[in-house]
Coordinates of C-alpha atoms and ligand atoms in Angstrom, one line a residue:
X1 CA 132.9 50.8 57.8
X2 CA 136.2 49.5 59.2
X3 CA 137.9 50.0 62.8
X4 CA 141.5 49.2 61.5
X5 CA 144.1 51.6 63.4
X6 CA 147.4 52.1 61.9
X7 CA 150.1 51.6 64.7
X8 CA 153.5 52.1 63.3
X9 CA 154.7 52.3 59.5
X10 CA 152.5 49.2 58.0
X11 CA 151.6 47.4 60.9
X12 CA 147.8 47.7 61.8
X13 CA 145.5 46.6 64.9
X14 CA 142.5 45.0 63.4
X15 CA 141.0 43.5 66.5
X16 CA 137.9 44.0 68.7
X17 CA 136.5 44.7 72.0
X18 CA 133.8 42.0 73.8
X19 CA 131.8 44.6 76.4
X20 CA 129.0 41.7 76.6
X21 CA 130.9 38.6 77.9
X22 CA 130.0 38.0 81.2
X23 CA 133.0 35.3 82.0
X24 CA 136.4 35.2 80.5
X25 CA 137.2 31.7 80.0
X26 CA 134.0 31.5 81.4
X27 CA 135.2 31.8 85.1
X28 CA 136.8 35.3 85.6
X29 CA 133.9 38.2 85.8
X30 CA 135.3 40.7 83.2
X31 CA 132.9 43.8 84.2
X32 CA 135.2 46.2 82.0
X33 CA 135.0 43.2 79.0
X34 CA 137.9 42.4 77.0
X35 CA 139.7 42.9 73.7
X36 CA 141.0 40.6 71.4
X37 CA 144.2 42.0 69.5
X38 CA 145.4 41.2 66.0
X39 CA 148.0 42.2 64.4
X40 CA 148.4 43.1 60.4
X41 CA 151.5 44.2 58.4
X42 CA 151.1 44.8 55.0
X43 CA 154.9 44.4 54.0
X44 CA 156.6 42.6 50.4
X45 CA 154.6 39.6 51.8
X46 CA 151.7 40.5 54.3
X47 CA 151.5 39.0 57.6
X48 CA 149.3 38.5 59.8
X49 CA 149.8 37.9 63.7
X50 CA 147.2 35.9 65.2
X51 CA 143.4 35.9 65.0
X52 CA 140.5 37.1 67.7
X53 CA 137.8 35.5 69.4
X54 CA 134.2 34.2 67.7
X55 CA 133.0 36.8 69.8
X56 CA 134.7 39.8 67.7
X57 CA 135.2 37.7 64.1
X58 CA 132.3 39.2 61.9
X59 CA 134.0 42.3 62.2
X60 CA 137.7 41.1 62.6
X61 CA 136.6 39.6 58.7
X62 CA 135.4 43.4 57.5
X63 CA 138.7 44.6 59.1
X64 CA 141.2 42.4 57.7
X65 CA 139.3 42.5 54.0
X66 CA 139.7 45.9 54.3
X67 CA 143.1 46.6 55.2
X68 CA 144.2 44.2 52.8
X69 CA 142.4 46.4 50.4
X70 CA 142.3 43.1 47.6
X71 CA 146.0 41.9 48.5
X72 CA 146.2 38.3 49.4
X73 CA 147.5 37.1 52.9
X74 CA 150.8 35.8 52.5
X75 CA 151.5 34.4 56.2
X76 CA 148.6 33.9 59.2
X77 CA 151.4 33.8 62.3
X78 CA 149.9 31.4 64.9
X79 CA 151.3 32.3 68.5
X80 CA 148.7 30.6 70.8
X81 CA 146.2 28.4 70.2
X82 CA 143.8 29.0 72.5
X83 CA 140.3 30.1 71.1
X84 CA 140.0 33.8 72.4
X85 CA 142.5 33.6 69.8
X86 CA 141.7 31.6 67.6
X87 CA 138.3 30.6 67.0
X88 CA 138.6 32.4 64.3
X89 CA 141.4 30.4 62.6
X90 CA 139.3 27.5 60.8
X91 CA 137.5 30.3 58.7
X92 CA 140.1 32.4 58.3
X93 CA 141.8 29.5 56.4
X94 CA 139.1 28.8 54.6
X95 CA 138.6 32.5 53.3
X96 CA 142.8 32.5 52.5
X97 CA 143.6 29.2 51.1
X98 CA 147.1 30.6 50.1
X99 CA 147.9 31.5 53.2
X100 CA 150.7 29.9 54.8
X101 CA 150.6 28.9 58.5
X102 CA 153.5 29.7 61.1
X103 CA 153.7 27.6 63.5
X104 CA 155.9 25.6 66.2
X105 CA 155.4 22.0 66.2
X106 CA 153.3 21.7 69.2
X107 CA 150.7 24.4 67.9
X108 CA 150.2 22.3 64.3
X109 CA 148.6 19.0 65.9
X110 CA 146.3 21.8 67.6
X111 CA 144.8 23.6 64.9
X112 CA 143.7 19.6 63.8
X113 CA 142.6 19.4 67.5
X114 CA 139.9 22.3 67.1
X115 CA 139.5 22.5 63.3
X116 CA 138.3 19.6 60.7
X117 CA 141.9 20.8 59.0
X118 CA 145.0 19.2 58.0
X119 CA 147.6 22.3 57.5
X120 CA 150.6 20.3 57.0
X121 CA 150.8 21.2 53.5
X122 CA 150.2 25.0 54.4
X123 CA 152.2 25.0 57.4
X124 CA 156.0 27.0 58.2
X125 CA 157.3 25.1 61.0
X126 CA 159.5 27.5 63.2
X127 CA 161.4 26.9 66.1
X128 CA 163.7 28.8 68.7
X129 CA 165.3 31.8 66.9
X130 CA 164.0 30.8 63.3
X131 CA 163.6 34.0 61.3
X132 CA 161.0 34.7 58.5
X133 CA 161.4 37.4 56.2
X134 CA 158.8 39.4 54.6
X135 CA 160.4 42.0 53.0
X136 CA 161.5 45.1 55.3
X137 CA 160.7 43.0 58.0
X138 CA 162.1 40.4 59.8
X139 CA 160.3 38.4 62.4
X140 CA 162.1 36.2 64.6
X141 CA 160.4 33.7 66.8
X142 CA 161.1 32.6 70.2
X143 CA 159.4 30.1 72.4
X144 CA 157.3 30.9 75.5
X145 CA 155.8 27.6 76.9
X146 CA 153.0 28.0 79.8
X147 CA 153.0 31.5 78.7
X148 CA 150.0 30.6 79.3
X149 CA 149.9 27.3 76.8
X150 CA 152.6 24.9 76.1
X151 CA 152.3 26.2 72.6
X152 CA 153.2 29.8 72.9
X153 CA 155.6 31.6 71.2
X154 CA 156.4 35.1 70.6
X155 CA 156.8 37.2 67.2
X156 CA 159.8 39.8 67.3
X157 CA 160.0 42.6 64.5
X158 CA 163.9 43.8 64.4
X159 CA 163.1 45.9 61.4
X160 CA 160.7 47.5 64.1
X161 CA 161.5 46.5 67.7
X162 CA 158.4 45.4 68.2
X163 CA 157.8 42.5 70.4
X164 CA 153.9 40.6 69.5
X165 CA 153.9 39.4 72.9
X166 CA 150.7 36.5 73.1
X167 CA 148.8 36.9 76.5
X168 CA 152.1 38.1 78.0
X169 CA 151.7 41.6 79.3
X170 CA 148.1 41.6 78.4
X171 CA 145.2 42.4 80.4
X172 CA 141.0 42.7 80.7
X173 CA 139.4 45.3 80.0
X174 CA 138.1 46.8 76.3
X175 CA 139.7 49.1 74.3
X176 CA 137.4 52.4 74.1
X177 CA 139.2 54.1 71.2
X178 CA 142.5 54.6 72.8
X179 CA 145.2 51.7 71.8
X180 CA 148.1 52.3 73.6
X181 CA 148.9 52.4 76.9
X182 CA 150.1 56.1 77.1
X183 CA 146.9 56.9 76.1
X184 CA 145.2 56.4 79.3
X185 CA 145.9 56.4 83.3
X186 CA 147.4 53.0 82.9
X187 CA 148.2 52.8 86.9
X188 CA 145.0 54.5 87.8
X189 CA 142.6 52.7 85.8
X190 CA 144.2 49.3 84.1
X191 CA 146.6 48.3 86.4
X192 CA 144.1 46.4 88.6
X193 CA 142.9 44.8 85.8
X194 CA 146.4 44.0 84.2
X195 CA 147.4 42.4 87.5
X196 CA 143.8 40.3 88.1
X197 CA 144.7 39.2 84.1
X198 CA 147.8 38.1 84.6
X199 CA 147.8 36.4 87.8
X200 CA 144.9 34.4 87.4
X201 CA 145.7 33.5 83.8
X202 CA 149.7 33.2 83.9
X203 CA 150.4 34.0 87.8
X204 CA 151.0 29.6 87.9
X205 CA 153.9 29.8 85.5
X206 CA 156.6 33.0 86.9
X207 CA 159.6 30.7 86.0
X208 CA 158.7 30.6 82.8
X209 CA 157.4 34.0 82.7
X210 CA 160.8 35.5 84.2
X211 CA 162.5 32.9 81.4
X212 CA 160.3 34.6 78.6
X213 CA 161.6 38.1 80.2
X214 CA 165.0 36.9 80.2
X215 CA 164.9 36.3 76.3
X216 CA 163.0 39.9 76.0
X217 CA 165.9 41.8 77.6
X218 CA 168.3 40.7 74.8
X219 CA 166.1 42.4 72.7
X220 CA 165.9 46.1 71.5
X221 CA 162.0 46.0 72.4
X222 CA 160.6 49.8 71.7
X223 CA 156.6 48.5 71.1
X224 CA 155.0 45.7 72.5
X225 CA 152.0 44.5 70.7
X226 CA 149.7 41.8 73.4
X227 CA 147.0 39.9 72.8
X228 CA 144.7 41.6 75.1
X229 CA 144.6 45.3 76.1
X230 CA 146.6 48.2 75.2
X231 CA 149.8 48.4 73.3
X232 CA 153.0 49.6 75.0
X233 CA 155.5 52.2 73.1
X234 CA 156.8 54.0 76.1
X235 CA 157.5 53.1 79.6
X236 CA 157.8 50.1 78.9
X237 CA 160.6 49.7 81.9
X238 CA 157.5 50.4 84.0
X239 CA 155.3 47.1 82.7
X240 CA 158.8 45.4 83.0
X241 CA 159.3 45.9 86.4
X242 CA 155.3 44.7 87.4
X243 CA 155.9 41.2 85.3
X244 CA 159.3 40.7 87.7
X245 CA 157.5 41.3 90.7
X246 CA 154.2 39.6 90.1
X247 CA 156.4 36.5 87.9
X248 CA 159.0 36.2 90.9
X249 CA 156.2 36.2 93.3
X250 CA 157.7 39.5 94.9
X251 CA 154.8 41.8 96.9
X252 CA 153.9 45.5 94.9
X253 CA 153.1 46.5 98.3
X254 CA 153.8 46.1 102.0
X255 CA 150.5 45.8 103.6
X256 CA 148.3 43.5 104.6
X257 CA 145.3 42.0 102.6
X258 CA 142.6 40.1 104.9
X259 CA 140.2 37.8 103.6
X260 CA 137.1 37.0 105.4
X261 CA 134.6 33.9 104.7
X262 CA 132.0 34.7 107.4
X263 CA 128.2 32.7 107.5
X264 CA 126.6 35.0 110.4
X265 CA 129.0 37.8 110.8
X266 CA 131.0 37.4 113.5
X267 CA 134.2 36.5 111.7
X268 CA 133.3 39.3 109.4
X269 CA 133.1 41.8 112.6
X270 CA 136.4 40.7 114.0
X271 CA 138.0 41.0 110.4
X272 CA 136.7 44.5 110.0
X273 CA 138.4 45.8 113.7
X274 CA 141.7 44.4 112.4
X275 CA 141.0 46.0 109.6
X276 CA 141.0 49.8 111.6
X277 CA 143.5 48.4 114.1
X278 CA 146.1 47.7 111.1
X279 CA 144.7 51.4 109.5
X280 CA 145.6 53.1 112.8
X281 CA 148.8 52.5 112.6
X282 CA 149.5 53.5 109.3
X283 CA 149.3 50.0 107.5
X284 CA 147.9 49.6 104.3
X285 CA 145.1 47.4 104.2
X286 CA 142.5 46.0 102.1
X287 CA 139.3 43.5 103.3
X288 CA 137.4 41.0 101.1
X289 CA 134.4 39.2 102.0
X290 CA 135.2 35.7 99.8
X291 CA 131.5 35.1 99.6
X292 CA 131.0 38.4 98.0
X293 CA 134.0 39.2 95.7
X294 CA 135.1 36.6 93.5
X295 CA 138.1 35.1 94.3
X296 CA 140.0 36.0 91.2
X297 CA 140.2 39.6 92.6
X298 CA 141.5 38.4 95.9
X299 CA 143.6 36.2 94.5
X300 CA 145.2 39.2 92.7
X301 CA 145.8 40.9 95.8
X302 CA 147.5 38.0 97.3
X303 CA 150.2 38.8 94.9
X304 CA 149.9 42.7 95.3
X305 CA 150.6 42.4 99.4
X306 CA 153.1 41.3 101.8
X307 CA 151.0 40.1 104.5
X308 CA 147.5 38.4 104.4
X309 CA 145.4 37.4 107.4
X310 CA 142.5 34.4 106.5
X311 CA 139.7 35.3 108.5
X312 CA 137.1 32.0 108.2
X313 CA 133.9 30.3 110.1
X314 CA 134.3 26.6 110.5
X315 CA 131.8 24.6 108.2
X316 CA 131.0 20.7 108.1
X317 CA 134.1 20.7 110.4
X318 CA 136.3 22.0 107.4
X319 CA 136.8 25.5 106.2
X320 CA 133.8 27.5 105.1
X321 CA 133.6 26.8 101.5
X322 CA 134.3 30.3 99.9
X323 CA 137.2 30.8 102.2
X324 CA 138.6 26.7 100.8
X325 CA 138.4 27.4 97.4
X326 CA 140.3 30.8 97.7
X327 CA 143.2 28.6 99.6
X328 CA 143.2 25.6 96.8
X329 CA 143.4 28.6 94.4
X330 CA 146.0 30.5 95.7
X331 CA 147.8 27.3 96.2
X332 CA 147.1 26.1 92.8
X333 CA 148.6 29.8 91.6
X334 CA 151.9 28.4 93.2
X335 CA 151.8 31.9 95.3
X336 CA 154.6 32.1 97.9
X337 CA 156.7 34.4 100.2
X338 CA 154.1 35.7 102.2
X339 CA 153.5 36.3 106.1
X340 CA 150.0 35.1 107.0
X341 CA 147.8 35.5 109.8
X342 CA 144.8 33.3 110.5
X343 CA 141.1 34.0 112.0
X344 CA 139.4 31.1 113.2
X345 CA 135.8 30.8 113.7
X346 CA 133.2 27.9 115.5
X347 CA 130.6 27.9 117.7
X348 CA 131.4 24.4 118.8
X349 CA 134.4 23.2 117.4
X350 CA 136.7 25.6 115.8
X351 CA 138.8 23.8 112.9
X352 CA 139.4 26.1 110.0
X353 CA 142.5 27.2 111.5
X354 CA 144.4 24.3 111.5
X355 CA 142.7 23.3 108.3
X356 CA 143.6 26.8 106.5
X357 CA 147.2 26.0 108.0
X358 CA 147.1 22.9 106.6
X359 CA 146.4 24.5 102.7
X360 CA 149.9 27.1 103.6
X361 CA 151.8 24.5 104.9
X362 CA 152.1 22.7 101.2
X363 CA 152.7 25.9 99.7
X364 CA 156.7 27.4 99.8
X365 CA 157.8 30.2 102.0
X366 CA 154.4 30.9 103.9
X367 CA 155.2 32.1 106.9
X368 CA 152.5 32.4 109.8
X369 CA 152.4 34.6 112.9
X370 CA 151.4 33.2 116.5
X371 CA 148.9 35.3 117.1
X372 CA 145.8 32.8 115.3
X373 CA 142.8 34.4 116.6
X374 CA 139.9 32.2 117.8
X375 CA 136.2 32.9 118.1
X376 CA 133.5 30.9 119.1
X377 CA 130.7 32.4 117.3
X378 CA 131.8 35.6 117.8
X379 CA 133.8 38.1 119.8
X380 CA 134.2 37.2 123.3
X381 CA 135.1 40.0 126.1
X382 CA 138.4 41.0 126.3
X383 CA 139.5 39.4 122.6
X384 CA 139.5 42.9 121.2
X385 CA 142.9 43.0 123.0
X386 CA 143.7 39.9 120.7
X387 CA 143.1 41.9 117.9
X388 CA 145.5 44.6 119.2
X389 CA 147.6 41.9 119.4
X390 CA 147.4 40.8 116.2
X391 CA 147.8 44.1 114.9
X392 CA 150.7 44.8 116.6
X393 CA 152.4 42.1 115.2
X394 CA 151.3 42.6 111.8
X395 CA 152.4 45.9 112.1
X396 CA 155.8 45.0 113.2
X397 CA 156.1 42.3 110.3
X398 CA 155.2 44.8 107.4
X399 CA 157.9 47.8 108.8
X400 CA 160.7 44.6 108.9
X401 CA 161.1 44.8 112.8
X402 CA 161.8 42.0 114.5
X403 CA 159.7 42.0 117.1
X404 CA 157.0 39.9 115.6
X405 CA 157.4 35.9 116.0
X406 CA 157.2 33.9 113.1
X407 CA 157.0 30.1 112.4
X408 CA 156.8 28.1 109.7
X409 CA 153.4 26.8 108.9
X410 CA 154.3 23.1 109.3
X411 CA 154.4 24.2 113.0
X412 CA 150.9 26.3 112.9
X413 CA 149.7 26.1 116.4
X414 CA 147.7 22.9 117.1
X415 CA 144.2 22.5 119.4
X416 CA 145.3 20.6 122.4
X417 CA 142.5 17.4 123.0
X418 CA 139.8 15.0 121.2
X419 CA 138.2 15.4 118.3
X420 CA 134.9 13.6 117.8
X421 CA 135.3 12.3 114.6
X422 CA 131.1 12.3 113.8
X423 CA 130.7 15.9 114.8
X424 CA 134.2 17.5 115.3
X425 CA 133.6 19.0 118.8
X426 CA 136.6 19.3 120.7
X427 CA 137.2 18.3 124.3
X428 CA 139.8 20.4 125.3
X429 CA 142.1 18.3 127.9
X430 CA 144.7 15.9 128.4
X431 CA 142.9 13.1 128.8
X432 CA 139.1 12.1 127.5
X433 CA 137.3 10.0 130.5
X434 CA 136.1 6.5 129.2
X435 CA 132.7 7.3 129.7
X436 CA 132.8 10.9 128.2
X437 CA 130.0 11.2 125.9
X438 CA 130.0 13.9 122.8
X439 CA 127.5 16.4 124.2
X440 CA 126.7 17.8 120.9
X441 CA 126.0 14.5 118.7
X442 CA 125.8 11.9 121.8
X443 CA 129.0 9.6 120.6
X444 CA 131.0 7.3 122.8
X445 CA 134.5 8.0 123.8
X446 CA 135.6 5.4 121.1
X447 CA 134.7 8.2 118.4
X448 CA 137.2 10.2 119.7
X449 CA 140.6 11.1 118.6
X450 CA 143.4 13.0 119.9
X451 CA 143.9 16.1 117.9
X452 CA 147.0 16.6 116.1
Ligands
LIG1 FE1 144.4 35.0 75.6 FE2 145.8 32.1 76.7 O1 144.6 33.2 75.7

């Protein structure tokens, strides 16, 4: 029993799906799973282009025993390192003594990192542009650092114009008989997944993603043969044009993304009337609850809209904790360009606005409407016209009119008073009377401080 699929000519797919991992990387929920790609041809000399995941190896082994059908392997191609890719490598060796490594110079100390293995005496050091013929073929290798790893380097076939491409243009999501991407409803059923993928895993790195790209266009690239997911042989102008966008940090869509961290609802309700306020007028719109859906999803969407409003409740006089660690990620994701809108929320003391301002401000290009929204606990009278408000000039953002006032976050709009720096409550005034007294926690005036 085998599940090799012949691609093109003499070059095979011999990897596997995982439908049972719960975790890619053991953070990102990967509900459709995920494959792991590798790549034989079974030229002169036969080649093989990377290795798969523990997860998938028994019957990676029966595949590539197979399809070499007694020949030995010739050449084991190592573009990345990482172990979804090659866990597999130590045995692999092992099994294929004459096998000779290729590798660039940062990926040889690796394979010593994760395997009791010296390959030095196995190994083909390539670099930039080095070739390697195996007959028909030539491969020629180009380096793709932080594509996702330092190490990473991609595998191009001229005798076939196909591109082996690492994680690049890869996504989640298993292979269920159908390998390439014309196959299926890419943009109805993958896309999504491609976008979460490559975000999340790459979506730091889009200079050297649109460097990698750069190289790619001076190629004749008819085939392009990832990592993970399905392989491209048309359209592949259309997969092109997503890894600009999303490695330029460009929006897919004009619309507005809001993301709510709410503890009793109230932030939640007033997230959910922007919501049809923004749908009213003909805005595209999507809502997340951070506590529910896990931020790598909403992080994705960050990249697919223009505009995103962050809706969150006030906690241990800091940002409700959901809503901070979907910031610190999109920060961390270097994501910029956008126009944000902010929801703050506290019974006593609202600060997650200027704290959630705080998180934009060291990020480049964010630029934040005037209209932050306050709630203290919930709703008041009368602040459904804020939401109107807000709307409005969402609205007029996302259609390019000029009619809604921007500022750069640096100058997010500050709480005028004292803080109490015990419980956070904030005396809204001028000036704090000497023998003001914190009526939530009791303090003095001394543990005051003006907010700033
Ligand atoms: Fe699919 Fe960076 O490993």
């Amino acid at each position: 029993m085998h599940c090799v699929t012949n691609i093109h000519e003499d070059l095979y797919w011999l990897g596997g799906s995982d439908r049972q991992l719960a975790k890619f990387e053991n953070v990102f929920p990967i509900p459709r799973g995920v494959s792991y790609n590798a790549y034989l041809v079974l030229d002169e000399k036969t080649v093989l282009l990377d290795t798969v995941d523990k997860a998938v190896g028994e019957r990676f082994f029966e595949n590539l025993e197979f399809a070499l059908a007694g020949r030995p392997l010739d050449y084991v191609v190592v573009n990345h390192m990482e172990p979804d890719h090659c866990a597999t490598l130590g045995e692999l060796l092992r099994r294929w003594p004459g096998a000779q490594v290729v590798a660039n110079a940062k990926t040889v100390p690796m394979v010593s990192q994760f395997f009791d293995c010296d390959i030095s005496n196995r190994a083909v050091v390539v670099k930039e542009g080095d070739t390697l013929c195996t007959g028909r073929h030539t491969f020629t290798f180009l380096m793709a650092p932080m594509v996702h790893w330092p190490e990473v380097m991609v595998s191009y076939d001229a005798a076939d114009h196909i591109l082996f491409s690492a994680d690049a243009f890869g996504t989640f999501g298993a292979l269920n008989g159908n390998i390439f991407a014309d196959q299926v409803d890419f943009e109805r059923d993958w896309l999504d997944d491609a976008r979460r993928y490559y975000t999340n895993i790459v979506g730091k790195y889009g200079p050297q993603v649109l460097a990698l790209l750069k190289k790619v266009e001076g190629l004749d690239v008819r085939m392009v043969c990832p990592l993970h997911g399905p392989i491209w042989r048309r359209d592949l102008g259309y997969l092109m044009d997503k890894y600009k966008k999303w490695a330029s940090y460009q929006p897919e869509v004009r619309g507005v993304l809001i993301a709510c961290a709410s503890i009793y609802g109230g932030t939640e309700t007033a997230a959910g009337i922007l919501a049809c306020r923004l749908a009213e007028r003909g805005i595209p719109v999507e809502l997340y609850d951070v506590s529910v859906t896990h931020c790598s999803y909403v992080l994705s969407d960050a990249f697919k809209y223009s505009h995103i409003v962050f809706a969150s409740a006030t906690y241990n006089n800091g940002i409700f904790t959901p809503m901070e660690e979907l910031l610190r990620d999109i920060a961390h994701h270097a994501l910029q360009d956008r126009t944000v809108a902010l929801i703050q929320n506290g019974s006593w003391a609202p600060a997650s606005g200027k704290l959630m301002a705080q998180i934009l401000g060291e990020m480049k290009n964010m630029e934040l409407l005037e209209q932050t929204v306050t709630l203290k606990s919930a709703l008041a009278p009368g602040q459904d016209q804020e939401l109107e408000a807000l709307a409005d000039a969402l609205a007029a953002s996302v259609r390019g009119e000029q009619d809604a006032p921007e500022q750069a976050v640096a100058d997010a709009p500050k709480a005028k008073g004292f803080i109490c720096r015990i419980c956070g409550f904030i005396y809204e005034s001028d000036t704090l009377p000497e023998d003001f007294r914190c009526p939530i926690c009791g303090r003095p005036a001394s543990d005051f401080e003006p907010v700033t």
